[in-house]
XYZ file of C-alpha atoms in Angstrom:
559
model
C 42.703 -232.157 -109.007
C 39.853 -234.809 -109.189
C 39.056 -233.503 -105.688
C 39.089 -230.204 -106.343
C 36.497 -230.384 -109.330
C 34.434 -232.264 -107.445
C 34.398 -229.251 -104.333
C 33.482 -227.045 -107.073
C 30.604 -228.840 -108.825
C 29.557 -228.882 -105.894
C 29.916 -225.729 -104.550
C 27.579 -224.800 -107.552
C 25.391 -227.077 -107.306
C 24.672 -225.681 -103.997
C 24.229 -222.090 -104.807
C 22.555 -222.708 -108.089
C 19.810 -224.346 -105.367
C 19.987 -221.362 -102.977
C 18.792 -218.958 -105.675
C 16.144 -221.338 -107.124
C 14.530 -222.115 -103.277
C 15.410 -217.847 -102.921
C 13.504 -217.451 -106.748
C 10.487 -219.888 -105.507
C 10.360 -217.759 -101.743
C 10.233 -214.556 -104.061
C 7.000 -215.501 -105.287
C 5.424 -217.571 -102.822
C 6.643 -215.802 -99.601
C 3.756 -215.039 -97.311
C 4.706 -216.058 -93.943
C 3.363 -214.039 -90.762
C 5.457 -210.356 -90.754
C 8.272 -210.738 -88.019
C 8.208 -208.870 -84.753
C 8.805 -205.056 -84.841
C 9.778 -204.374 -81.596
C 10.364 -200.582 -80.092
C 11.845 -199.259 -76.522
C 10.830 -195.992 -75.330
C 14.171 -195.273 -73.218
C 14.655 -192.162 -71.150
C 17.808 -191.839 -69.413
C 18.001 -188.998 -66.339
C 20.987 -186.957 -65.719
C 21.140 -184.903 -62.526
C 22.308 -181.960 -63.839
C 23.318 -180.356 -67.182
C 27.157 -178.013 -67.020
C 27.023 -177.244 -70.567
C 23.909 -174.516 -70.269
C 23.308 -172.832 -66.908
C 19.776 -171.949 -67.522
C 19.557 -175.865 -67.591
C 18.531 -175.653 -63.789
C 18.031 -179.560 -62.022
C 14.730 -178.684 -61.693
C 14.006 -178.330 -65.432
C 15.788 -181.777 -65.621
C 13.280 -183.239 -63.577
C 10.422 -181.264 -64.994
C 11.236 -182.717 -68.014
C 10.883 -186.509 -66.442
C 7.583 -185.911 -65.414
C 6.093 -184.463 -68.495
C 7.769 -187.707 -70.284
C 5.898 -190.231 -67.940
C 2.703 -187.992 -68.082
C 2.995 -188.119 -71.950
C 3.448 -191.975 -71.962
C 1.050 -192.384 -69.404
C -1.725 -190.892 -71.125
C -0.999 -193.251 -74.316
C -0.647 -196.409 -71.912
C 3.229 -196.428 -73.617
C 5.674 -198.615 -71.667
C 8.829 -197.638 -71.093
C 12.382 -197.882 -69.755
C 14.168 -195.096 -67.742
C 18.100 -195.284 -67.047
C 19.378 -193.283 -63.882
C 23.030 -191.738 -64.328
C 24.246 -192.547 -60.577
C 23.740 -188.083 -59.771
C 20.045 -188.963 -60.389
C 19.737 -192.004 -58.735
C 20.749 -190.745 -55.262
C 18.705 -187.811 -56.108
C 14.948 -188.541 -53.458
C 12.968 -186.514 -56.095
C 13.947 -189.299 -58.946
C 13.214 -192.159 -56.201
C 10.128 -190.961 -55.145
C 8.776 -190.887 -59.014
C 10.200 -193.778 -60.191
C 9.263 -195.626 -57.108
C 4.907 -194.904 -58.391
C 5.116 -196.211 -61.697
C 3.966 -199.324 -61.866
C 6.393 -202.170 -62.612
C 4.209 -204.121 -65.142
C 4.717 -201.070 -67.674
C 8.020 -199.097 -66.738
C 10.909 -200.207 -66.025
C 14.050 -198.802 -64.012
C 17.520 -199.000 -64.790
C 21.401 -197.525 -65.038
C 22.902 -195.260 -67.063
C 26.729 -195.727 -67.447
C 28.051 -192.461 -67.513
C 30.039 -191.711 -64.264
C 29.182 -188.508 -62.176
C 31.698 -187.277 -59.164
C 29.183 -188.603 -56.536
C 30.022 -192.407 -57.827
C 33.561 -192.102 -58.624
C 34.420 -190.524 -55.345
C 32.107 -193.141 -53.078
C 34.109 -195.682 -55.206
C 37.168 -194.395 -53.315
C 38.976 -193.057 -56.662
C 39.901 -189.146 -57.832
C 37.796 -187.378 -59.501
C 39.216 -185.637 -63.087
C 36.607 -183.731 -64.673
C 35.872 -180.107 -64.831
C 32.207 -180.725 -63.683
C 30.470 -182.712 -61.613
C 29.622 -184.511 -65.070
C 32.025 -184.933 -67.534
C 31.145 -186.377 -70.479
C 34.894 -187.064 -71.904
C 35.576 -190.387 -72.882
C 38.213 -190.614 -70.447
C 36.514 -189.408 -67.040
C 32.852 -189.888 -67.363
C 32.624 -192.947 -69.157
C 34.053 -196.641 -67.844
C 36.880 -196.181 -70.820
C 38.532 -193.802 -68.398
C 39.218 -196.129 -65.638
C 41.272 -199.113 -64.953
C 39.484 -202.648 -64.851
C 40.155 -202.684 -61.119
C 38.395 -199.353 -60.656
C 35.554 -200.168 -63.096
C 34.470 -202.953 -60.690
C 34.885 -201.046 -57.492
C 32.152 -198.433 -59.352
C 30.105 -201.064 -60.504
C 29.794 -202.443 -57.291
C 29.121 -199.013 -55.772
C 26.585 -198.067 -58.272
C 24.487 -201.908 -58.042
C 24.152 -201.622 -54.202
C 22.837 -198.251 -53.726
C 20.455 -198.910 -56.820
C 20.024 -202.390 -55.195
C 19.274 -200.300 -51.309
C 16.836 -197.985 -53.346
C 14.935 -200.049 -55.062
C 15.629 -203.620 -53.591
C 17.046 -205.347 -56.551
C 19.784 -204.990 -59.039
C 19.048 -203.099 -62.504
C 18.282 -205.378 -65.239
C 19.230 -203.160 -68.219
C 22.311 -201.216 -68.203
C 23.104 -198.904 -70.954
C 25.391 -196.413 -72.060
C 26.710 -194.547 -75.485
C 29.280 -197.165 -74.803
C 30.361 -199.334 -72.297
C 33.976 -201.251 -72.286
C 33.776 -205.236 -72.688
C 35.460 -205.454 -68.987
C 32.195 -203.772 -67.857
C 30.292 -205.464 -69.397
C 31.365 -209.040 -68.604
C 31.174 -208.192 -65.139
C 27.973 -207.009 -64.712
C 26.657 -210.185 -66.250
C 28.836 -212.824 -63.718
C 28.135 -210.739 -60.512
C 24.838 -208.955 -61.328
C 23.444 -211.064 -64.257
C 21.740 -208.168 -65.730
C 19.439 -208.718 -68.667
C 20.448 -206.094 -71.948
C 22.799 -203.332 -72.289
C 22.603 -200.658 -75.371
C 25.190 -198.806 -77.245
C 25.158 -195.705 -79.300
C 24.033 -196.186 -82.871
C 26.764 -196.088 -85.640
C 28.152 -192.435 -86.001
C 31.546 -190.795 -86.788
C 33.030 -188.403 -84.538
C 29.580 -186.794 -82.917
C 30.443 -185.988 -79.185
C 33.758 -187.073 -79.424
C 32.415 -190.639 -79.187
C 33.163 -192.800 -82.721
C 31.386 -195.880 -83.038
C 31.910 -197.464 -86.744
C 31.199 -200.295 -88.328
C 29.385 -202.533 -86.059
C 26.267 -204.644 -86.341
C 24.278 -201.651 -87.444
C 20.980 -202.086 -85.502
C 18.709 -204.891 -83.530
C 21.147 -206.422 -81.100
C 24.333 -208.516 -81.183
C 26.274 -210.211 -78.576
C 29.921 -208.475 -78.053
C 32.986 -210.479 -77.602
C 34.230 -210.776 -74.020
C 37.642 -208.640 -75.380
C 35.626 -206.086 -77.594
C 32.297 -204.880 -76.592
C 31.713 -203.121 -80.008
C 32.171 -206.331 -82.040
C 30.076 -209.333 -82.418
C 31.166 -212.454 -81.278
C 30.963 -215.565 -83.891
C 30.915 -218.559 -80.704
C 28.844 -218.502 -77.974
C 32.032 -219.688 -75.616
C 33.501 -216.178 -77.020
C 30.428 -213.775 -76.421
C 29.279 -211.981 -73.382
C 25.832 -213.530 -73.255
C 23.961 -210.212 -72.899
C 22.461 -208.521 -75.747
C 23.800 -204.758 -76.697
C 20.628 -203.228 -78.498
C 21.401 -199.983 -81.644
C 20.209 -196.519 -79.364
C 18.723 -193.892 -81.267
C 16.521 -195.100 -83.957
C 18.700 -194.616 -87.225
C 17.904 -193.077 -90.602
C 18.492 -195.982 -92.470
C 19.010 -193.574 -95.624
C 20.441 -190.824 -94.571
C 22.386 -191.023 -91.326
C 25.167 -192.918 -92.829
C 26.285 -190.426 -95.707
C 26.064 -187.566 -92.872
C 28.924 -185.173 -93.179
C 31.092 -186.540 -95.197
C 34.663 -184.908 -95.649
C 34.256 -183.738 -92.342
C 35.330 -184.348 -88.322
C 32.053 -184.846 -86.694
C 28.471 -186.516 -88.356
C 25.438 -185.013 -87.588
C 22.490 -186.459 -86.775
C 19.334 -187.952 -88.040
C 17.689 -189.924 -85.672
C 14.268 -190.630 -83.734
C 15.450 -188.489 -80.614
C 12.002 -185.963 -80.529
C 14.926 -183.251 -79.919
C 15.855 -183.236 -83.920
C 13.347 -180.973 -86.024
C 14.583 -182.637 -89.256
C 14.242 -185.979 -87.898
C 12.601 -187.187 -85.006
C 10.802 -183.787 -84.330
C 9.160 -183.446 -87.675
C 5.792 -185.126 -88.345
C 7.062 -185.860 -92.206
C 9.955 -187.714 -91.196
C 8.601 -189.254 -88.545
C 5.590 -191.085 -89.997
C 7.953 -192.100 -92.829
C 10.345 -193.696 -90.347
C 7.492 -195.518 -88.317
C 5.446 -196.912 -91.412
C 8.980 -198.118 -93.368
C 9.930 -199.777 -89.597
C 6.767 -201.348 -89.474
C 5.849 -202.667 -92.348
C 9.124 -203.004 -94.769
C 10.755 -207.020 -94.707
C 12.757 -207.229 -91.766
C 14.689 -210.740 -91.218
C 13.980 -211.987 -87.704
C 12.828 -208.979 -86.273
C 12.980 -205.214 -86.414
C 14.079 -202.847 -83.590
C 14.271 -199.240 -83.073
C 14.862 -197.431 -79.732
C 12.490 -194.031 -79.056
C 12.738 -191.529 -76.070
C 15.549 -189.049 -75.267
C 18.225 -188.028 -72.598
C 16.151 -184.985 -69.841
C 19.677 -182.816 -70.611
C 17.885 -181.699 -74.394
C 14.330 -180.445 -71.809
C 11.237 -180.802 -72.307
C 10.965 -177.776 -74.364
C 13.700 -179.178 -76.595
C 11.420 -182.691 -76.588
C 7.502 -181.770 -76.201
C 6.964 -181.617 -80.135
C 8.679 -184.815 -81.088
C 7.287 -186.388 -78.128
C 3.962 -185.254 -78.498
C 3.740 -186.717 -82.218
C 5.897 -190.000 -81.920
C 3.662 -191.600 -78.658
C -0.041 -191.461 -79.951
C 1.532 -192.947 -83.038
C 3.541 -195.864 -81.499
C 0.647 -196.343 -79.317
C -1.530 -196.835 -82.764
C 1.057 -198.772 -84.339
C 0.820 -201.142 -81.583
C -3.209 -201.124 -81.304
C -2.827 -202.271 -84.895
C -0.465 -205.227 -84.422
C 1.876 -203.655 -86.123
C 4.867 -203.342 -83.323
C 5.411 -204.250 -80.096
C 6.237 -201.937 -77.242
C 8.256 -203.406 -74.776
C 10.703 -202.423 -71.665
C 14.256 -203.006 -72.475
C 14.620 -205.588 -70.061
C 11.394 -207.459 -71.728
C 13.352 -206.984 -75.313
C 17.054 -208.571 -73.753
C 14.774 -211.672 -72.179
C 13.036 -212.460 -75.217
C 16.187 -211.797 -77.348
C 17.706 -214.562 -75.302
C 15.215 -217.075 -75.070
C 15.205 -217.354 -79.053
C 18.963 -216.421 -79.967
C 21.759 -218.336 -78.746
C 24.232 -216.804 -80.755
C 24.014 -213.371 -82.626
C 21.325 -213.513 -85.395
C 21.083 -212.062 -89.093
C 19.109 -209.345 -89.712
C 17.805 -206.971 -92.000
C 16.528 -203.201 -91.853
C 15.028 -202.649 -95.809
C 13.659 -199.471 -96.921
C 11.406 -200.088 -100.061
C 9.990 -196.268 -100.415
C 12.063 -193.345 -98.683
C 10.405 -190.085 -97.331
C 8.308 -188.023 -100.106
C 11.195 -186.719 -102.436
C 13.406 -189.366 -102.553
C 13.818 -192.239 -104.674
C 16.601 -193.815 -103.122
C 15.997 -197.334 -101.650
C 17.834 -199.264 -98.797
C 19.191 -202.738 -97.171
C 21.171 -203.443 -94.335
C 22.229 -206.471 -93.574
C 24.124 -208.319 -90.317
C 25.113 -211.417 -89.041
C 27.330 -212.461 -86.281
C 29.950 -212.520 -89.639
C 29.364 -209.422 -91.318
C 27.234 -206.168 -92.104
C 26.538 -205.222 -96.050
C 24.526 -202.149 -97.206
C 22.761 -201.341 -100.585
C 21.132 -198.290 -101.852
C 19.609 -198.042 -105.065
C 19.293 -194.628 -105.889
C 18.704 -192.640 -109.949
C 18.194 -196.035 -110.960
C 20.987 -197.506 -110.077
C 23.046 -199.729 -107.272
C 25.663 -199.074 -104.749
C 27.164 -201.462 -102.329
C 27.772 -198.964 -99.887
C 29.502 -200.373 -96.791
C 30.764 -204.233 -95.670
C 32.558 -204.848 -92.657
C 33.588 -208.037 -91.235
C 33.162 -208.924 -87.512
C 36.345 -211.250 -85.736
C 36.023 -211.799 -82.109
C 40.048 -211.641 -81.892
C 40.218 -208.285 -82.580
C 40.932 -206.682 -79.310
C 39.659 -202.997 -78.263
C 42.511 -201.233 -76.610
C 39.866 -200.388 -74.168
C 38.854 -203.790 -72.729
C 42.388 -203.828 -70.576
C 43.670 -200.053 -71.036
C 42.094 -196.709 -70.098
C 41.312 -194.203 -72.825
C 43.971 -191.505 -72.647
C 41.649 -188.377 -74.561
C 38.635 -187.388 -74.059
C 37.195 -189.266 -77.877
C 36.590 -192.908 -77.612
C 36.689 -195.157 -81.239
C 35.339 -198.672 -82.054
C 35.882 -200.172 -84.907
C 35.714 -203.514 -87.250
C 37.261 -204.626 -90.410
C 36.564 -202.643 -93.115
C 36.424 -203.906 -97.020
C 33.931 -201.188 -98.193
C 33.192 -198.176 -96.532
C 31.467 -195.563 -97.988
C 31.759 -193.143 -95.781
C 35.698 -192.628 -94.704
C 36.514 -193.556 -98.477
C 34.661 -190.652 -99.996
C 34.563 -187.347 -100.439
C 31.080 -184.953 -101.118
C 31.332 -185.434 -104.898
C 32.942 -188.494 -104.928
C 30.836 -191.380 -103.101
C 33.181 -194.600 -102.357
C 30.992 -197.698 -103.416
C 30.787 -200.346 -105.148
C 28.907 -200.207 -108.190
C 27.533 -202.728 -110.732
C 28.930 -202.202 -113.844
C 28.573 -203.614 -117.461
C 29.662 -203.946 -121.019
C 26.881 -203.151 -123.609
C 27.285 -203.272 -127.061
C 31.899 -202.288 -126.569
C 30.812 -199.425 -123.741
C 31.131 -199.482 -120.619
C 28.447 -198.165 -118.343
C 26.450 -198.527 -115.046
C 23.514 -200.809 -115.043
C 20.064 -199.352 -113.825
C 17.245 -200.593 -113.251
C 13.587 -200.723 -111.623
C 12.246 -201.463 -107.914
C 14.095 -203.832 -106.109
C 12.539 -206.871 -104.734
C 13.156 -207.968 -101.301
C 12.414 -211.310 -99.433
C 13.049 -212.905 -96.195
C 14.229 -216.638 -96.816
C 14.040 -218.774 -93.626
C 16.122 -217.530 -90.578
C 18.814 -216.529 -92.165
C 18.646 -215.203 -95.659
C 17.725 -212.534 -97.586
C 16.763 -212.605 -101.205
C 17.083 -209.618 -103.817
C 15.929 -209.505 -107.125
C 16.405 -206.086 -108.912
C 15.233 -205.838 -112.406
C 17.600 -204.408 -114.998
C 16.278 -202.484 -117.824
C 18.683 -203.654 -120.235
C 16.308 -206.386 -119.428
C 17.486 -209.729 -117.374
C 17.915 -209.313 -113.386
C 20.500 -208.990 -110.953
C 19.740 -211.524 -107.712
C 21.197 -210.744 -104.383
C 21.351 -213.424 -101.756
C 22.842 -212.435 -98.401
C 23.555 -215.092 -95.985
C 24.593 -215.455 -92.561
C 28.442 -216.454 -93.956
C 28.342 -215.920 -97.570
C 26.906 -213.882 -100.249
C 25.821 -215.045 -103.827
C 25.261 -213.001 -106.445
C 24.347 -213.707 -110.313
C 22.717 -211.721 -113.525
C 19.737 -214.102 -114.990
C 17.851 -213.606 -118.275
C 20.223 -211.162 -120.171
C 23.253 -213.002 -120.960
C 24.851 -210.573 -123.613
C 25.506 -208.057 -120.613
C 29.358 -208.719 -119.458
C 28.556 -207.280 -115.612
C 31.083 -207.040 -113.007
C 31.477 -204.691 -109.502
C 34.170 -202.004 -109.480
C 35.077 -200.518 -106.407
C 35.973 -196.494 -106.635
C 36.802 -194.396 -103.967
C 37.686 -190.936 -103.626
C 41.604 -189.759 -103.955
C 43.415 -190.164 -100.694
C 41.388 -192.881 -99.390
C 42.766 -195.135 -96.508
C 42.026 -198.408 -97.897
C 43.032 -201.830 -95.670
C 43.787 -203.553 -99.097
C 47.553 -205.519 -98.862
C 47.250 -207.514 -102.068
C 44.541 -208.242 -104.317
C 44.841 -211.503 -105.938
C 41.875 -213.377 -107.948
C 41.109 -215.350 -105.495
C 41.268 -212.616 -102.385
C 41.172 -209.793 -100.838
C 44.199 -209.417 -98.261
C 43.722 -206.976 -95.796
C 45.324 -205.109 -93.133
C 43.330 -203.103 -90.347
C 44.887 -201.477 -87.188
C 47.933 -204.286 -87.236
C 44.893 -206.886 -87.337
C 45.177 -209.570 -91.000
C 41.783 -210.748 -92.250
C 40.816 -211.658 -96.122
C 37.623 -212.077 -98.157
C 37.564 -215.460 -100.341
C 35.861 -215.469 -103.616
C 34.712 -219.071 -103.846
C 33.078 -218.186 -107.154
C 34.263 -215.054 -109.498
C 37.312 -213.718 -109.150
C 38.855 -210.007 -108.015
C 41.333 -208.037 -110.502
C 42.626 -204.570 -110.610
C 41.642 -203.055 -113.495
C 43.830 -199.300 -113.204
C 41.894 -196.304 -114.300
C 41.224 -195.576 -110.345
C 39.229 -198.456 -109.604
C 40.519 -200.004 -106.663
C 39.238 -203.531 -107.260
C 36.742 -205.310 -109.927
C 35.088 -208.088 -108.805
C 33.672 -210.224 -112.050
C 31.502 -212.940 -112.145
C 32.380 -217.150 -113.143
C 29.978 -218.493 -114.770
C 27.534 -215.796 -114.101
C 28.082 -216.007 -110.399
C 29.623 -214.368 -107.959
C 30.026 -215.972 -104.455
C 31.902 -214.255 -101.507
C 32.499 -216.029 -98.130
C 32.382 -213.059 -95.484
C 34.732 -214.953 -92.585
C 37.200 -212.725 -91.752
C 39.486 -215.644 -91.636
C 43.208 -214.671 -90.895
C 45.255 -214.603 -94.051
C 47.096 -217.512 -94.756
């Protein structure tokens, strides 16, 4: 008992110190910005089934009015052949004049009949392209076959061009894959689709939710947390994000839509508004260890489809960089330099501090190789809207078995989720709560305030106006959270979410969260505060000890 007293002085004692060094950094903090780094990647398909007026020659038209456009504003760039393309002379003989010091040539992973048939194997789809999950995508085959098309795919690049492809990248490729094109080819980055539900058949959902993260060698989709676990090549967020909006996108419904950088979007990445908000929040809003967002789009949307986005986004990433403001780099440039200063996966942050005209709301996303957390603060007021954990154990069915539909799903370990738990008038969160004067109501407040702590934290302080303030501290395995200057407000977090909800919740006891997700156990430890379940719909309330909360975000196996 002695013992344990002593553990939890202790354990005080140490986070009382966090938030003072995290309360000094608040005020002091003016360390050089970190680097904002961007990819223009265009990936070439051969040919486009969906929309006969699509012809192969618009397709390429549409390549070389991208490299004329990023030419002419001395952008560098990536550009990812789908195998149809790369045996394609007209592709070759392009690709072959650009010069190497500012573009850079790689694969795309979705498998054409040309490939799968010089790999020796049967081709399934109804087009020459299929882009099913389980016959134009690696998913679809067995390991065996996925090496016999790697291998097919890396020597006719490699007779082309007269090396191997450095960056290989795909809306998702299986961890098999993966892992081999690193021992036998050694390539230098991959890329995966950003976080969506349902859009193209292809769910990708929960994951490290932008930069880049090293997958575990038996789940491509999840972050490793040891370095003798990971595949040691970095798997970059495609698609440039709304950080705001993207993640509330259809609700209550089968398939999200999209609001992303792609030029193709005229509510996103084709509209001036949205687009210089995106940029100047990207480049100039805290970002722990570094920012990264991914321009450029697929030639199956045309040029037509393209030419306004495109046209606005490149002068202004070329002026972004002119200022110091980003850098523009190939892919391949972004995996080396990735590598040379991250051993294992890093924490990050993506913060938001003033959304597009119109909107108040504010945002944070946070990763680590442990965990993901967002915030919004939004009427004055604070949501945790999404944590998942990240376990290298948990298996994809997709790493050793072939995808029998034509959807593909990642997942990781959900404990909030704010998107599958709610409904359109009925937002899962959770929210901070608190007793004032016998009432219970939700705390608002002012601007948050947002600081990068060292390498691996990041400090919130959000004002209340019942006066006092609520301070955030994410870290790369815990998170601490306390109320300071107003103790006469009893605060807590209670999680809601709407009726029908699948939650992963087994037991909740005051000391954890037990939890249950696709057959796989994992539990979050309150090491200060405690969890209860108060009835009246709220799921769980998490309440402070001694004005503190602190969470340890390990999804250790329950024991």
């Amino acid at each position: 008992m002695i013992l344990i007293k002593r553990v939890f002085i202790c354990s005080l004692t140490i986070t009382c110190f966090c938030f003072h060094a995290a309360g000094q950094k608040e005020i002091n903090n003016k360390k050089t910005p970190e680097p904002k780094i961007v990819n223009v990647v265009n990936f070439i398909r051969l040919l486009e089934p969906r929309d006969p007026r699509i012809t192969q020659d618009v397709l390429y038209q549409t390549v070389v009015k991208q490299v004329e456009i990023m030419k002419k504003y001395r952008v560098p760039g990536t550009f990812l052949l789908q195998y149809d393309a790369l045996i394609d002379t007209r592709y070759q003989t392009l690709l072959k004049s650009l010069p190497a010091d500012s573009f850079e040539i790689g694969a795309w992973w979705e498998l054409p009949q040309p490939l799968v048939e010089k790999a020796g194997l049967r081709w399934r789809g109804r087009y020459p392209w299929d882009w099913h999950a389980d016959v134009g995508f690696s998913t679809g085959y067995t390991p065996a076959e996925r090496e016999r098309i790697a291998d097919v795919y890396m020597e006719e690049f490699k007779r082309i061009f007269g090396y191997y492809p450095r960056s290989v990248a795909s809306w998702f490729i299986d961890a098999h894959t993966l892992n081999y094109l690193w021992e036998k080819y050694h390539i230098t980055a991959s890329a995966n689709c950003k976080d969506q539900y349902g859009t193209d058949g292809y769910t990708l959902w929960g994951g490290y939710w932008n930069q880049a993260y090293y997958p575990s060698k038996i789940n491509s989709y999840m972050p490793a947390q040891h370095a003798e676990k990971q595949i040691p090549v970095p798997v970059f967020r495609l698609l440039g994000s709304d950080p705001v909006r993207q993640y509330d996108q259809g609700i209550n419904s089968r398939r999200q839509g999209v609001i992303t950088l792609e030029p193709v979007y005229d509510q996103a990445g084709g509209n001036e508004t949205w687009v210089n908000w995106f940029l100047t929040t990207f480049a100039n809003d805290p970002a722990l260890g570094f920012n990264y967002t991914q321009a450029g789009q697929e030639n199956s949307f045309t040029w037509s489809g393209m030419e306004k986005g495109f046209e606005i986004q490149m002068p202004l990433l070329a002026s972004l960089r002119e200022a110091g403001k980003i850098r523009l780099e190939t892919m391949e440039q972004s995996g080396k330099w990735f590598k040379s200063n991250y051993p294992i996966t890093p924490p990050t942050s993506f913060a938001v501090t003033k959304d597009i005209k119109g909107s108040n709301r504010k945002t944070l996303w946070y990763n680590s190789r442990f965990y993901r957390i967002n915030i919004l603060w939004e009427d004055s007021t604070l949501r945790i809207r999404d944590i998942h954990l990240f376990n290298e154990d948990f298996e994809d069915i997709y790493t050793t078995k072939t995808a029998t539909s034509n959807e593909c799903s990642f997942f990781t370990l959900p404990v909030v989720d704010g998107y599958l738990w709610s409904k359109p008038d009925q937002l899962a969160g959770m929210r901070l709560m608190g007793v004032t004067k016998g009432k219970e109501v939700l705390l608002k407040g002012d601007d948050p305030f947002i600081t990068n702590v060292g390498k691996e934290t990041v400090f919130v302080s959000w004002p209340l106006k019942a006066g006092g303030k609520l301070q955030i501290e994410l870290k790369e395995k815990n998170i601490y959270i306390r109320l300071t200057g107003n103790a006469a407000v009893n605060w807590y977090f209670d999680l809601n979410v709407a009726p029908g909800a699948k939650i992963p919740f087994n037991s909740i006891s005051q000391e954890k969260l037990a939890c249950s997700f696709e057959n796989f156990d994992y539990q979050v430890t309150a090491l200060s505060g405690r969890f209860s379940k108060p009835g009246n719909g709220v799921v769980f309330r998490l309440s402070p000890k001694r004005n503190t909360v602190s969470l340890s975000m390990q999804a250790r196996p329950q024991k």
